[in-house]
Tab-separated table of C-alpha atoms and ligand atoms in Angstrom:
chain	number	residue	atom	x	y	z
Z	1	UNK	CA	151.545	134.994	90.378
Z	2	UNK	CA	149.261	133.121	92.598
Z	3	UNK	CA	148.345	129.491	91.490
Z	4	UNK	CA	145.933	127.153	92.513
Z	5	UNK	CA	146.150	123.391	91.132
Z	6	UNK	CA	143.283	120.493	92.023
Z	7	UNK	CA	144.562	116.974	89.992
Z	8	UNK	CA	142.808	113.981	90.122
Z	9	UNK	CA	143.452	110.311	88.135
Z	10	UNK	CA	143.479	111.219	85.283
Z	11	UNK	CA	147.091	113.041	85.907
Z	12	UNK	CA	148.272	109.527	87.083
Z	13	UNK	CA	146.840	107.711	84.621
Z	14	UNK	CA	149.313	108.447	81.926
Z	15	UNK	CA	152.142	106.897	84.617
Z	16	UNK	CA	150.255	103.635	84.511
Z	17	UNK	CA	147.807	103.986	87.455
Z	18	UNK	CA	144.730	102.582	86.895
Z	19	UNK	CA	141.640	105.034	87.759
Z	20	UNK	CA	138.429	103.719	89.652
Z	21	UNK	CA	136.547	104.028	86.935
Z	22	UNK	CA	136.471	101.971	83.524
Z	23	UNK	CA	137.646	98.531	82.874
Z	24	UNK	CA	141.471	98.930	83.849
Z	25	UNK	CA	140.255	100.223	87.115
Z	26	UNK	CA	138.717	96.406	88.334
Z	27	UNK	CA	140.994	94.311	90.105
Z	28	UNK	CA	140.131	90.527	90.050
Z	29	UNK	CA	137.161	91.613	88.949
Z	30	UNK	CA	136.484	93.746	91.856
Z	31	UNK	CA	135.007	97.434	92.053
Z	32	UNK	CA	137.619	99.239	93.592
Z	33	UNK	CA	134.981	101.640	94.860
Z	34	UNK	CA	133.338	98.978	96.542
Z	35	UNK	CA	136.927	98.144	98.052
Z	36	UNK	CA	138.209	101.584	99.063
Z	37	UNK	CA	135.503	101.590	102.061
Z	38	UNK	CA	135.617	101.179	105.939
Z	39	UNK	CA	132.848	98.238	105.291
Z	40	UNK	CA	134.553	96.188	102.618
Z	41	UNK	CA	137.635	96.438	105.196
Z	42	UNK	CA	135.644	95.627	108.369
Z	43	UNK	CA	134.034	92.336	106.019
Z	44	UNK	CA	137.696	91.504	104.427
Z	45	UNK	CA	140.583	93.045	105.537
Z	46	UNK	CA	142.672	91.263	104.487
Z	47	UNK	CA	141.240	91.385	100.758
Z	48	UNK	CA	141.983	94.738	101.113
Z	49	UNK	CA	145.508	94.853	101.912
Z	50	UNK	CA	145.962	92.568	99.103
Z	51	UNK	CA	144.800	95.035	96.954
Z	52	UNK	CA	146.277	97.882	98.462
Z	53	UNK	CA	149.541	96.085	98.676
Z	54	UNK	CA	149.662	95.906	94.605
Z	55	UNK	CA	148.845	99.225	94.270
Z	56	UNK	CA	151.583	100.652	96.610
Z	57	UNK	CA	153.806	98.315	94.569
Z	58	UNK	CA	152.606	99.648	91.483
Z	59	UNK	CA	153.324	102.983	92.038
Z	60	UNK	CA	156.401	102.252	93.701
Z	61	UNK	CA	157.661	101.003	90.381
Z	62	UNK	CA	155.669	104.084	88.123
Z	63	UNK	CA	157.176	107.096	87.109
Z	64	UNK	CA	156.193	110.690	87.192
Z	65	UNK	CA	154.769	111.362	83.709
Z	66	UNK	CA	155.093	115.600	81.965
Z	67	UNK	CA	152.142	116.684	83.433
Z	68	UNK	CA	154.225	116.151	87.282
Z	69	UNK	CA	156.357	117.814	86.024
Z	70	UNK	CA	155.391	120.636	84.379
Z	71	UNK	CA	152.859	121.540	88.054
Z	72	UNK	CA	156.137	120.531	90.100
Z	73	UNK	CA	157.677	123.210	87.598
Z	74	UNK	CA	155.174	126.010	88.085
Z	75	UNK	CA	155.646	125.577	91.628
Z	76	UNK	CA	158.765	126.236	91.536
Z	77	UNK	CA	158.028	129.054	89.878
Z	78	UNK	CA	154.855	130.957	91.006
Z	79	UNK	CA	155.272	133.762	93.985
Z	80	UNK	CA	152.186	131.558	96.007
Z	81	UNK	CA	151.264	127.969	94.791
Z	82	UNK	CA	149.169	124.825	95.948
Z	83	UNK	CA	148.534	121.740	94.320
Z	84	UNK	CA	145.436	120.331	95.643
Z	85	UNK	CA	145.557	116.367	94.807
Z	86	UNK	CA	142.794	113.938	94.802
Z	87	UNK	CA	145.642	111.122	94.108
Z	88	UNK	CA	147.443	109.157	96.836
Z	89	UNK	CA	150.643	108.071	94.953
Z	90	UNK	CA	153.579	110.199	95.176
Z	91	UNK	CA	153.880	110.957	91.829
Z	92	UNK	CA	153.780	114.806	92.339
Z	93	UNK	CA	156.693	114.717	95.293
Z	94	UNK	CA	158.840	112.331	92.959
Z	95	UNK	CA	158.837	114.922	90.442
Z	96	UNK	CA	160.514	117.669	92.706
Z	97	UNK	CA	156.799	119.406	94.335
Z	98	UNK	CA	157.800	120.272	97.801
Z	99	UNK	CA	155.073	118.546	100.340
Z	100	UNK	CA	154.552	121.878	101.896
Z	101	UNK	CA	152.909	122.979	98.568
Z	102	UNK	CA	150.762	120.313	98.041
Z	103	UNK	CA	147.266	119.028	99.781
Z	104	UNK	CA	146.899	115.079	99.526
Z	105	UNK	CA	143.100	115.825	100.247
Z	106	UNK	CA	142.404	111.827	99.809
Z	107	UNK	CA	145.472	110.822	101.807
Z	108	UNK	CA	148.431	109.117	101.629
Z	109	UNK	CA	148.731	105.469	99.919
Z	110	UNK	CA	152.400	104.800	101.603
Z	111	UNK	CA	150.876	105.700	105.098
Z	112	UNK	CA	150.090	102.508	107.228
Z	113	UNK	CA	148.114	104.008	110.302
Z	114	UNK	CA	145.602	102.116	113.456
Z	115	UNK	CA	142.047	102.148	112.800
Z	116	UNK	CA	142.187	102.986	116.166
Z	117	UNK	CA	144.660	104.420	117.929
Z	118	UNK	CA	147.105	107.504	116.580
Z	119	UNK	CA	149.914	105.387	115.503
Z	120	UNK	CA	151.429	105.657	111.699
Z	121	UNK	CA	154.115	104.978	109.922
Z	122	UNK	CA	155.089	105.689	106.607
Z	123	UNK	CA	156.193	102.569	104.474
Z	124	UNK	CA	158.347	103.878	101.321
Z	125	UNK	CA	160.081	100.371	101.129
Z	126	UNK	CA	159.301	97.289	99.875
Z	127	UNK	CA	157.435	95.917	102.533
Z	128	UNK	CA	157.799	92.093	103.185
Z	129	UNK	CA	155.101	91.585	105.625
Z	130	UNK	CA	151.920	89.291	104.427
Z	131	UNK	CA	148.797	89.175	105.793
Z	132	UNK	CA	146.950	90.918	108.401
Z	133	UNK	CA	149.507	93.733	109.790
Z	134	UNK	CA	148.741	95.178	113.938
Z	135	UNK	CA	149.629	98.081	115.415
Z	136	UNK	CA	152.708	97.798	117.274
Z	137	UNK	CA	151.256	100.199	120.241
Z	138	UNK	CA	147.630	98.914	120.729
Z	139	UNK	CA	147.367	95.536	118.393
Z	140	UNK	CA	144.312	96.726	116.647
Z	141	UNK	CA	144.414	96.116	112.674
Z	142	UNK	CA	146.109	99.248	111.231
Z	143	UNK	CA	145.396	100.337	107.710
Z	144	UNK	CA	146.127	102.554	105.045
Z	145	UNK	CA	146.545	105.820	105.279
Z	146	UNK	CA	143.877	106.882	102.645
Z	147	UNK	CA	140.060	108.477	103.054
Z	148	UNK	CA	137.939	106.029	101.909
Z	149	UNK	CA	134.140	106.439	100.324
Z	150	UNK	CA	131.792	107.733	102.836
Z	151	UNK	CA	134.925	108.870	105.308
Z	152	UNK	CA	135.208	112.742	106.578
Z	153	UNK	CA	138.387	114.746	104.841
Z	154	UNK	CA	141.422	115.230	107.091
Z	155	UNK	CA	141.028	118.101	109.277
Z	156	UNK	CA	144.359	119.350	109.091
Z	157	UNK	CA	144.667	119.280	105.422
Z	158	UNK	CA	141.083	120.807	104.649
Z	159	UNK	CA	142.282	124.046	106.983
Z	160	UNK	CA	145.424	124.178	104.650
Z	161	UNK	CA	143.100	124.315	101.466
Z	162	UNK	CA	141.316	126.923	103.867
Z	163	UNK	CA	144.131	128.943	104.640
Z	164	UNK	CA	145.438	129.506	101.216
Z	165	UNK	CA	141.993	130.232	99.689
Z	166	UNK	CA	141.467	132.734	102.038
Z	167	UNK	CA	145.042	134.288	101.767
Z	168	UNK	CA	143.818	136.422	98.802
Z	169	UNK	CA	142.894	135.979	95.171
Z	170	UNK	CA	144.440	133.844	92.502
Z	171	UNK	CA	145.467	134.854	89.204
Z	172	UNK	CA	145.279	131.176	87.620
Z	173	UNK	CA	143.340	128.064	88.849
Z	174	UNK	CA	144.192	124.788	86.737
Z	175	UNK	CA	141.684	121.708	87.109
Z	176	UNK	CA	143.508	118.548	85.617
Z	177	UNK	CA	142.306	114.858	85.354
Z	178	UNK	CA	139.454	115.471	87.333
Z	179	UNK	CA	136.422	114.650	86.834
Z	180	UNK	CA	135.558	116.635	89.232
Z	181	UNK	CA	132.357	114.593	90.788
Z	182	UNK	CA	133.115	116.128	94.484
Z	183	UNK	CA	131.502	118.768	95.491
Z	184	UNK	CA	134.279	120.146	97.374
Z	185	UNK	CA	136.440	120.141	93.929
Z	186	UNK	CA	134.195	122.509	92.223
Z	187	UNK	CA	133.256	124.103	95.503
Z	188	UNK	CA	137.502	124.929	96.073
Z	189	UNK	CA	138.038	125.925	91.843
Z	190	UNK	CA	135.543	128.240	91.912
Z	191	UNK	CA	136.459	130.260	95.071
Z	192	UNK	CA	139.680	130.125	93.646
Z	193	UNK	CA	138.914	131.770	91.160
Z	194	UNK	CA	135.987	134.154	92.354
Z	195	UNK	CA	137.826	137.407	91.648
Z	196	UNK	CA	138.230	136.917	87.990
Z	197	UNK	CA	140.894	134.709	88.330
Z	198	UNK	CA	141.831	132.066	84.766
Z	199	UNK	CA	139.690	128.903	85.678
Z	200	UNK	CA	141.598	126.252	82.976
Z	201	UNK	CA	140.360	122.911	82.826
Z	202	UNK	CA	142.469	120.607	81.283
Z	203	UNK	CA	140.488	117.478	80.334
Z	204	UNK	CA	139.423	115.141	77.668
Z	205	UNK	CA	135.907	115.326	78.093
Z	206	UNK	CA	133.565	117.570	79.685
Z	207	UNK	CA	132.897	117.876	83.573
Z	208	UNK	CA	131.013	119.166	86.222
Z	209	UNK	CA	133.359	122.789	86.097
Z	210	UNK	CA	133.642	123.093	81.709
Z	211	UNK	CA	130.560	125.637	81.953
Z	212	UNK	CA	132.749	127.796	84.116
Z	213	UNK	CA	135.906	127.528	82.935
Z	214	UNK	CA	137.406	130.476	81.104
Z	215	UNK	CA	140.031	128.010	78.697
Z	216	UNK	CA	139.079	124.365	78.062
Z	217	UNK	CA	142.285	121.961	77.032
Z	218	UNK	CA	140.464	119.251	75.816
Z	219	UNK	CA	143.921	116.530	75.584
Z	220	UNK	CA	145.478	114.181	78.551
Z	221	UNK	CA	147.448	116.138	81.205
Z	222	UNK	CA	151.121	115.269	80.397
Z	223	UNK	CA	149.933	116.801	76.557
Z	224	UNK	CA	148.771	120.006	77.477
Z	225	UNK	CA	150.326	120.831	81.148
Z	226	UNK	CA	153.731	121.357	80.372
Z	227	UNK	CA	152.344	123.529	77.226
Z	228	UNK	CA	150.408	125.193	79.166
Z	229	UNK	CA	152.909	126.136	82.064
Z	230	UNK	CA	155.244	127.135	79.487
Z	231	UNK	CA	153.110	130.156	78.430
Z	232	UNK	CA	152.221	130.871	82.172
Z	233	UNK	CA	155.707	131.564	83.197
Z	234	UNK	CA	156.555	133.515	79.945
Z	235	UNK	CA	153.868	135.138	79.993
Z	236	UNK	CA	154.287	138.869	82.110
Z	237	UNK	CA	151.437	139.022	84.362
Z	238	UNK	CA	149.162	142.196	85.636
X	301	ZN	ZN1	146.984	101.370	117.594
């Protein structure tokens, strides 16, 4: 069995990570969309480590939640598997997903890296520093690891999503907790499944990908995932 997995907020959600969008999402009554950008961190950086700060120790203190585990589970499982994650926490890797089977297409929220040189460092720990942190190698500000609004997609991890698209068809594609507003989402579920492939959205409401999608779970991911990847490894496949 060949698997393809793209998760988005809505996966994290249930852990207690707020998504951009809706009320929860604001911080200090802030837009986090209007935060997570190279302008709001050229204006304020330091605003912006603030924020990012409480969100690293956030997640630091959340907890993978059934749907984790049930994908960490099916990769486990499945002869080929990727998880392709719009989410920067950990959450998936906490609940056993090895990183070589899983895409962090938006980044990384525990890497600290230069907005200008190479350097990074990954920062796991509680991290006692305050303020505006420099890069040890050329002083510049560094900053977090992530792909903000209006940034390109890393390279390196968009040829991974490449490589494994290309290495031949998929029997299931699951779409959780996304809404699936990037082009490159729908764009990646629907070569995934070009070759009549199950496209399964799991989602409370309707997206972008429902017209497409050959079973619709409408329920919260940690509901319907681990039901779901129950029946897919019990199930014999052709
Ligand atoms: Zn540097």
């Amino acid at each position: 069995m060949r698997v393809l997995v793209l998760t988005g907020a809505g996966v994290s959600a249930e852990s207690g990570i707020p998504t951009f969008r809706g009320k929860d999402g604001y911080w200090r009554n802030l837009d986090p969309a209007r935060l997570a950008t190279p302008e709001a961190f050229t204006r304020d950086p330091k605003l912006v480590w603030e924020w990012y700060r409480e969100r690293r120790h956030r997640i630091r203190n959340a907890q993978p939640n059934a749907a984790h585990e049930a994908i960490a589970r099916l990769g486990q499982h499945a002869d080929e598997f990727l998880l392709v994650t719009q989410n920067v926490d950990d959450l998936h890797a906490r609940a056993g997903l090895l990183k070589e089977k899983m895409v962090q297409i938006h980044g990384d929220i525990f890497v600290t890296r230069c907005s200008r040189c190479e350097f990074e460092r990954h920062e796991y720990e509680q991290e006692q520093e305050h303020g505006l942190p420099k890069c040890p190698e050329c002083h510049a500000l560094v900053r977090p690891g992530v792909v903000w609004f209006g940034e390109q997609l890393s390279r390196n991890e968009l040829e991974r999503v490449e490589n494994f698209l290309n290495g031949g068809a998929c029997d299931v594609v699951i779409v959780a907790g996304t809404t699936a507003t990037f082009g490159y989402i729908i764009d990646w579920a629907l070569r995934g499944s070009r070759d009549g492939a199950e496209l399964i959205e799991v989602n409370p409401e309707e997206t972008p990908l429902s017209q497409f999608a050959t079973r619709l779970f409408r329920e919260a991911a940690a509901i319907a995932l681990p039901r779901l990847v129950n029946q897919l490894l019990t199930k014999p496949t052709a």
